Amino acid sequence: MVKPIQALARGLTVVNAINNAAGPVSLADLHRVTGIDRATLLRILTTLGQEGWVYRGMGDRLYRLTYKLHELGGQVQIRDAMAQVAAPVLERLQQQLHWPCDISVFDGDSMAIIETSRSRSPFVLNREVIDYRPSMLKSAIGRAYLAYCDDRLRTTILRRLSEQGGEEGRLAKDSVYIERMLSEVRERGYGVRDPSIKSLPSDTEEEFRAIALPILVKGEVQACLSFVWMKSAYPDPDIDQVFYAKLRPGAEELAQLFEQHQLY
Amino acid sequence: MVKPIQALARGLTVVNAINNAAGPVSLADLHRVTGIDRATLLRILTTLGQEGWVYRGMGDRLYRLTYKLHELGGQVQIRDAMAQVAAPVLERLQQQLHWPCDISVFDGDSMAIIETSRSRSPFVLNREVIDYRPSMLKSAIGRAYLAYCDDRLRTTILRRLSEQGGEEGRLAKDSVYIERMLSEVRERGYGVRDPSIKSLPSDTEEEFRAIALPILVKGEVQACLSFVWMKSAYPDPDIDQVFYAKLRPGAEELAQLFEQHQLY
DNA sequence: CCGAGCATTTCACTCAGTGAAAATAAAAAG
DNA sequence: CTTTTTATTTTCACTGAGTGAAATGCTCGG
């Protein structure tokens, strides 16, 4: 196990303390709050100052966080934040269900998988899942997204798909196919992968099934929670119902978390 | 002199490195960029992880900054940021002119002094200047702000002032007085303190004079740069012209800095 | 002028941070 | 599938860096 660095941890504690305080703080304030010796505090603050993290007002000589932190936080992508918030939930679901789950968002013209519990799964399927873009019309996540997204957005997506050739383009124009597929998803509450495709490049030997649930924040799909398993492991043809029942609370929890953190 | 803490500085360097990188980074990436030993890096990353500063994607096992930094940066006030950015300029002006300067912003109904070089001045006037609210109509900074602010805002401010009693209320209703005062400020390019008032509580023994320049970012006053001196030290009655000439580049530099950092 | 509270400096001790190297794990090549 | 290469993690011994007690210096209020 890796032993953490106390000196660093203390420094971060001080940054937090300054941040949590109502306003600018004095050294004595920080001493009271953190319990760290004044001499040590002074050295920590000097270091933070040199690195441009805290700043000392000339007038009152009190410590404040610098504008640098604005710039730091600004770089963090909403997508990263979603992945971070979702990770513990994914892990829990994975432990319950023994198969990996993914979180994906719509990005431009297709779904992007932003986080997965696959690396912790005893069944390693594919390590490069992240950023793999599955079919919008046949994958479970694509279907789930389309079924719950805004009408205007769906129209736009389908138009773009139909402009590009191939089977994807052909299906996008087939309004009967689309409508039936969408209403099936809405009726069930989750998207199911078209059995004819193998959503991941590695799905060569075994047959996999997948379902995906929309994560609805304030009535809008912000992401999809998907789940994959090996068909041969379960004889029951209605096994997806069982998985759905267990995944649904997870999807709702994720929706709440996203709402809390304003990730939409 | 205080010896900075290396262990902390390195940790902060790592945070910067992760932030500056294009995307998520591996341990090896960080080793290349920072030159810190892999073992040490691992411990730093573990510490940062425990404190909730960096996060490791489950899928790709790469390091990213957490959403926490968003929250940290969010707390930093624009006002603090202005004070920080302005401080070095104030200090330089102070060294050139040997009298203190202040930066103030309009806040609600009056001007708030947010930073001052007074503590470094050989002439200590008053240590509690910060947050002292001088008269809007007679102080140099109040006048400078009124003269350059948006017409609608000026009307609102004057209306509010006239609603409150006292001399301030009486003057606010005196449109002849107001108009003459404002056009004088605009003609000169700076506000001058009404000699009848003592803008700071401590101005009891000596007579002080003060001038204030608007800091115009994209045509709008975002703050005022003010300058105070003891009248008795300079026999020349036109000394304010001299000071103005030296302060003006400072005000323009501040305007540029504020624009760069988007502090408006 | 003195005393209380706060900031800063000094200093000795020891333990925590460090980097070389080895072991393990994961990819890539053959 | 096996070998080679590359990346990650663990181990460990050394010492210099971080630590807190105490002393000093500074600022303000009475």
Short mmCIF file of C-alpha atoms in Angstrom, two decimals, chain B residues 2-255:
data_model
loop_
_atom_site.label_atom_id
_atom_site.label_comp_id
_atom_site.label_asym_id
_atom_site.label_seq_id
_atom_site.Cartn_x
_atom_site.Cartn_y
_atom_site.Cartn_z
CA VAL B 2 10.24 31.20 6.14
CA LYS B 3 11.43 28.04 4.45
CA PRO B 4 8.80 26.71 2.09
CA ILE B 5 7.65 23.09 2.24
CA GLN B 6 8.94 21.10 -0.69
CA ALA B 7 6.54 18.21 -0.28
CA LEU B 8 3.61 20.58 -0.57
CA ALA B 9 5.04 22.53 -3.47
CA ARG B 10 5.54 19.32 -5.41
CA GLY B 11 1.99 18.26 -4.79
CA LEU B 12 0.74 21.55 -6.16
CA THR B 13 3.02 21.16 -9.15
CA VAL B 14 1.36 17.85 -9.87
CA VAL B 15 -2.10 19.42 -9.68
CA ASN B 16 -0.92 22.03 -12.16
CA ALA B 17 0.56 19.40 -14.42
CA ILE B 18 -2.70 17.44 -14.52
CA ASN B 19 -4.56 20.63 -15.21
CA ASN B 20 -2.25 21.77 -17.98
CA ALA B 21 -2.29 18.42 -19.74
CA ALA B 22 -4.61 18.07 -22.69
CA GLY B 23 -6.67 15.31 -21.13
CA PRO B 24 -6.43 12.65 -18.45
CA VAL B 25 -2.85 11.63 -17.68
CA SER B 26 -0.96 8.51 -16.73
CA LEU B 27 1.69 8.25 -14.06
CA ALA B 28 4.37 8.06 -16.74
CA ASP B 29 3.09 11.25 -18.36
CA LEU B 30 3.39 13.06 -15.08
CA HIS B 31 6.85 11.67 -14.53
CA ARG B 32 7.94 13.03 -17.91
CA VAL B 33 6.44 16.44 -17.34
CA THR B 34 7.39 17.03 -13.72
CA GLY B 35 10.55 14.97 -13.42
CA ILE B 36 9.44 13.70 -10.04
CA ASP B 37 10.30 10.06 -9.24
CA ARG B 38 7.50 7.59 -9.99
CA ALA B 39 7.36 6.28 -6.44
CA THR B 40 7.02 9.80 -5.07
CA LEU B 41 4.48 10.66 -7.73
CA LEU B 42 2.41 7.68 -6.72
CA ARG B 43 2.38 8.82 -3.12
CA ILE B 44 1.48 12.36 -4.13
CA LEU B 45 -1.36 11.09 -6.29
CA THR B 46 -2.57 8.83 -3.50
CA THR B 47 -2.63 11.77 -1.14
CA LEU B 48 -4.40 14.00 -3.64
CA GLY B 49 -6.87 11.20 -4.22
CA GLN B 50 -7.60 10.72 -0.52
CA GLU B 51 -8.22 14.42 -0.11
CA GLY B 52 -10.56 14.37 -3.06
CA TRP B 53 -8.51 16.50 -5.43
CA VAL B 54 -7.73 13.99 -8.14
CA TYR B 55 -9.73 11.11 -9.37
CA ARG B 56 -8.84 8.00 -11.27
CA GLY B 57 -11.10 6.87 -14.06
CA MET B 58 -12.19 3.28 -13.49
CA GLY B 59 -12.09 2.50 -17.17
CA ASP B 60 -8.76 3.92 -18.24
CA ARG B 61 -7.14 4.29 -14.81
CA LEU B 62 -5.92 7.74 -15.79
CA TYR B 63 -5.71 10.68 -13.41
CA ARG B 64 -8.02 13.66 -13.62
CA LEU B 65 -8.81 16.62 -11.39
CA THR B 66 -12.03 16.28 -9.47
CA TYR B 67 -15.10 18.39 -9.50
CA LYS B 68 -14.07 19.68 -6.09
CA LEU B 69 -11.89 22.27 -7.75
CA HIS B 70 -14.93 23.74 -9.39
CA GLU B 71 -16.43 24.35 -6.00
CA LEU B 72 -13.18 25.78 -4.68
CA GLY B 73 -12.78 28.26 -7.48
CA GLY B 74 -16.42 29.23 -7.33
CA GLN B 75 -16.01 30.75 -3.90
CA VAL B 76 -13.39 33.21 -5.03
CA GLN B 77 -15.05 36.57 -5.31
CA ILE B 78 -14.50 38.84 -8.31
CA ARG B 79 -13.69 41.54 -5.82
CA ASP B 80 -10.91 39.49 -4.29
CA ALA B 81 -9.60 38.72 -7.74
CA MET B 82 -9.51 42.43 -8.59
CA ALA B 83 -7.66 43.18 -5.40
CA GLN B 84 -5.10 40.50 -6.18
CA VAL B 85 -4.53 41.62 -9.71
CA ALA B 86 -4.35 45.26 -8.66
CA ALA B 87 -1.97 44.79 -5.73
CA PRO B 88 1.33 44.83 -7.65
CA VAL B 89 0.28 47.92 -9.57
CA LEU B 90 -0.73 49.72 -6.40
CA GLU B 91 2.58 48.86 -4.86
CA ARG B 92 4.50 50.21 -7.81
CA LEU B 93 2.56 53.46 -7.85
CA GLN B 94 3.09 53.78 -4.15
CA GLN B 95 6.83 53.46 -4.59
CA GLN B 96 6.84 56.04 -7.35
CA LEU B 97 4.67 58.59 -5.61
CA HIS B 98 5.42 57.91 -1.95
CA TRP B 99 1.76 58.13 -0.98
CA PRO B 100 -0.71 55.29 -0.72
CA CYS B 101 -3.26 54.35 -3.37
CA ASP B 102 -6.49 52.39 -3.09
CA ILE B 103 -8.74 50.41 -5.37
CA SER B 104 -12.46 50.66 -4.82
CA VAL B 105 -15.58 49.24 -6.44
CA PHE B 106 -19.21 50.25 -6.33
CA ASP B 107 -21.15 47.95 -4.04
CA GLY B 108 -24.87 48.31 -3.58
CA ASP B 109 -25.12 51.96 -2.67
CA SER B 110 -21.59 53.18 -2.04
CA MET B 111 -17.96 52.66 -2.87
CA ALA B 112 -16.09 49.88 -1.09
CA ILE B 113 -12.31 50.07 -0.82
CA ILE B 114 -11.10 46.60 -1.67
CA GLU B 115 -7.35 46.98 -1.61
CA THR B 116 -4.82 49.52 -0.50
CA SER B 117 -1.10 49.99 -0.44
CA ARG B 118 -1.34 51.83 2.85
CA SER B 119 0.24 49.13 4.96
CA ARG B 120 3.41 49.49 2.92
CA SER B 121 3.36 53.23 3.03
CA PRO B 122 5.83 54.96 5.29
CA PHE B 123 2.92 57.21 6.20
CA VAL B 124 0.45 54.96 7.85
CA LEU B 125 -2.89 56.66 7.72
CA ASN B 126 -5.41 54.12 8.81
CA ARG B 127 -5.21 50.39 8.82
CA GLU B 128 -8.90 49.77 8.66
CA VAL B 129 -9.52 51.52 5.39
CA ILE B 130 -10.74 48.39 3.73
CA ASP B 131 -14.50 48.36 3.62
CA TYR B 132 -14.82 51.94 4.86
CA ARG B 133 -17.59 53.59 2.85
CA PRO B 134 -16.98 57.24 2.03
CA SER B 135 -19.60 59.72 0.79
CA MET B 136 -20.76 59.12 -2.74
CA LEU B 137 -21.05 62.80 -3.60
CA LYS B 138 -18.06 64.37 -1.86
CA SER B 139 -15.35 61.72 -1.88
CA ALA B 140 -13.00 61.53 -4.83
CA ILE B 141 -13.89 57.93 -5.61
CA GLY B 142 -17.62 58.44 -5.33
CA ARG B 143 -17.44 61.37 -7.72
CA ALA B 144 -15.22 59.57 -10.18
CA TYR B 145 -17.57 56.61 -10.23
CA LEU B 146 -20.71 58.69 -10.68
CA ALA B 147 -19.18 60.72 -13.47
CA TYR B 148 -18.33 57.66 -15.55
CA CYS B 149 -21.02 55.15 -14.70
CA ASP B 150 -24.01 54.25 -16.78
CA ASP B 151 -26.70 56.96 -16.96
CA ARG B 152 -29.47 54.73 -15.67
CA LEU B 153 -27.37 53.54 -12.76
CA ARG B 154 -26.46 57.14 -11.86
CA THR B 155 -30.12 58.11 -11.79
CA THR B 156 -30.91 55.20 -9.50
CA ILE B 157 -28.05 56.01 -7.14
CA LEU B 158 -29.01 59.68 -6.92
CA ARG B 159 -32.64 58.83 -6.32
CA ARG B 160 -31.72 56.51 -3.46
CA LEU B 161 -29.41 59.11 -1.97
CA SER B 162 -32.04 61.83 -2.16
CA GLU B 163 -34.49 59.59 -0.33
CA GLN B 164 -32.21 59.43 2.66
CA GLY B 165 -32.02 62.61 4.71
CA GLY B 166 -29.06 64.71 5.78
CA GLU B 167 -26.73 66.79 3.67
CA GLU B 168 -26.07 63.88 1.31
CA GLY B 169 -29.80 63.72 0.52
CA ARG B 170 -30.05 67.47 0.05
CA LEU B 171 -27.11 67.59 -2.36
CA ALA B 172 -28.43 64.63 -4.35
CA LYS B 173 -31.56 66.65 -5.14
CA ASP B 174 -29.55 69.72 -6.15
CA SER B 175 -29.25 68.98 -9.87
CA VAL B 176 -27.21 72.14 -10.53
CA TYR B 177 -24.60 71.09 -7.99
CA ILE B 178 -24.56 67.52 -9.31
CA GLU B 179 -24.27 68.48 -12.95
CA ARG B 180 -21.46 70.95 -12.34
CA MET B 181 -19.58 68.46 -10.19
CA LEU B 182 -19.92 65.68 -12.78
CA SER B 183 -18.83 67.81 -15.72
CA GLU B 184 -15.82 69.04 -13.75
CA VAL B 185 -14.78 65.45 -13.14
CA ARG B 186 -15.23 64.52 -16.79
CA GLU B 187 -13.29 67.55 -17.95
CA ARG B 188 -10.35 66.84 -15.67
CA GLY B 189 -10.46 63.08 -16.06
CA TYR B 190 -10.48 62.49 -12.31
CA GLY B 191 -12.57 63.14 -9.22
CA VAL B 192 -11.36 65.48 -6.49
CA ARG B 193 -12.37 65.23 -2.89
CA ASP B 194 -14.55 68.02 -1.61
CA PRO B 195 -12.23 69.97 0.71
CA SER B 196 -15.00 70.33 3.27
CA ILE B 197 -14.96 66.63 4.17
CA LYS B 198 -12.49 64.41 5.88
CA SER B 199 -12.97 61.19 4.01
CA LEU B 200 -11.33 58.95 6.54
CA PRO B 201 -12.22 58.81 10.22
CA SER B 202 -8.58 59.30 11.10
CA ASP B 203 -8.21 62.57 9.21
CA THR B 204 -8.48 64.67 12.27
CA GLU B 205 -5.24 66.53 12.64
CA GLU B 206 -4.02 67.08 9.11
CA GLU B 207 -5.73 68.12 5.96
CA PHE B 208 -5.67 65.60 3.21
CA ARG B 209 -6.45 65.83 -0.43
CA ALA B 210 -7.51 62.97 -2.66
CA ILE B 211 -8.10 62.31 -6.33
CA ALA B 212 -9.64 59.27 -8.02
CA LEU B 213 -9.45 57.95 -11.57
CA PRO B 214 -12.05 55.68 -13.13
CA ILE B 215 -10.87 52.30 -14.40
CA LEU B 216 -12.72 51.80 -17.63
CA VAL B 217 -13.03 48.29 -19.01
CA LYS B 218 -14.83 48.14 -22.35
CA GLY B 219 -16.16 51.65 -21.74
CA GLU B 220 -17.59 50.87 -18.30
CA VAL B 221 -16.25 51.87 -14.89
CA GLN B 222 -15.39 48.71 -13.06
CA ALA B 223 -13.41 50.30 -10.25
CA CYS B 224 -11.65 53.46 -9.16
CA LEU B 225 -8.00 54.09 -8.44
CA SER B 226 -7.58 56.71 -5.74
CA PHE B 227 -4.66 58.53 -4.25
CA VAL B 228 -4.38 60.47 -1.01
CA TRP B 229 -1.77 62.94 0.21
CA MET B 230 -1.20 65.50 2.89
CA LYS B 231 -1.95 68.96 1.65
CA SER B 232 0.75 70.60 3.76
CA ALA B 233 3.48 68.56 2.06
CA TYR B 234 3.05 70.33 -1.26
CA PRO B 235 2.74 74.09 -1.59
CA ASP B 236 1.84 73.86 -5.30
CA PRO B 237 -1.94 74.17 -5.67
CA ASP B 238 -1.85 72.32 -9.00
CA ILE B 239 -0.04 69.32 -7.60
CA ASP B 240 -3.01 67.09 -8.39
CA GLN B 241 -2.30 67.54 -12.10
CA VAL B 242 1.17 66.12 -11.53
CA PHE B 243 -0.19 63.14 -9.63
CA TYR B 244 -2.88 62.59 -12.22
CA ALA B 245 -0.29 62.38 -14.99
CA LYS B 246 1.56 59.67 -13.10
CA LEU B 247 -1.55 57.77 -12.04
CA ARG B 248 -3.17 57.62 -15.44
CA PRO B 249 -0.89 54.92 -16.91
CA GLY B 250 -1.56 52.89 -13.77
CA ALA B 251 -5.30 53.19 -14.25
CA GLU B 252 -4.97 52.13 -17.85
CA GLU B 253 -2.79 49.18 -16.92
CA LEU B 254 -5.36 48.10 -14.37
CA ALA B 255 -8.09 48.38 -16.98
#
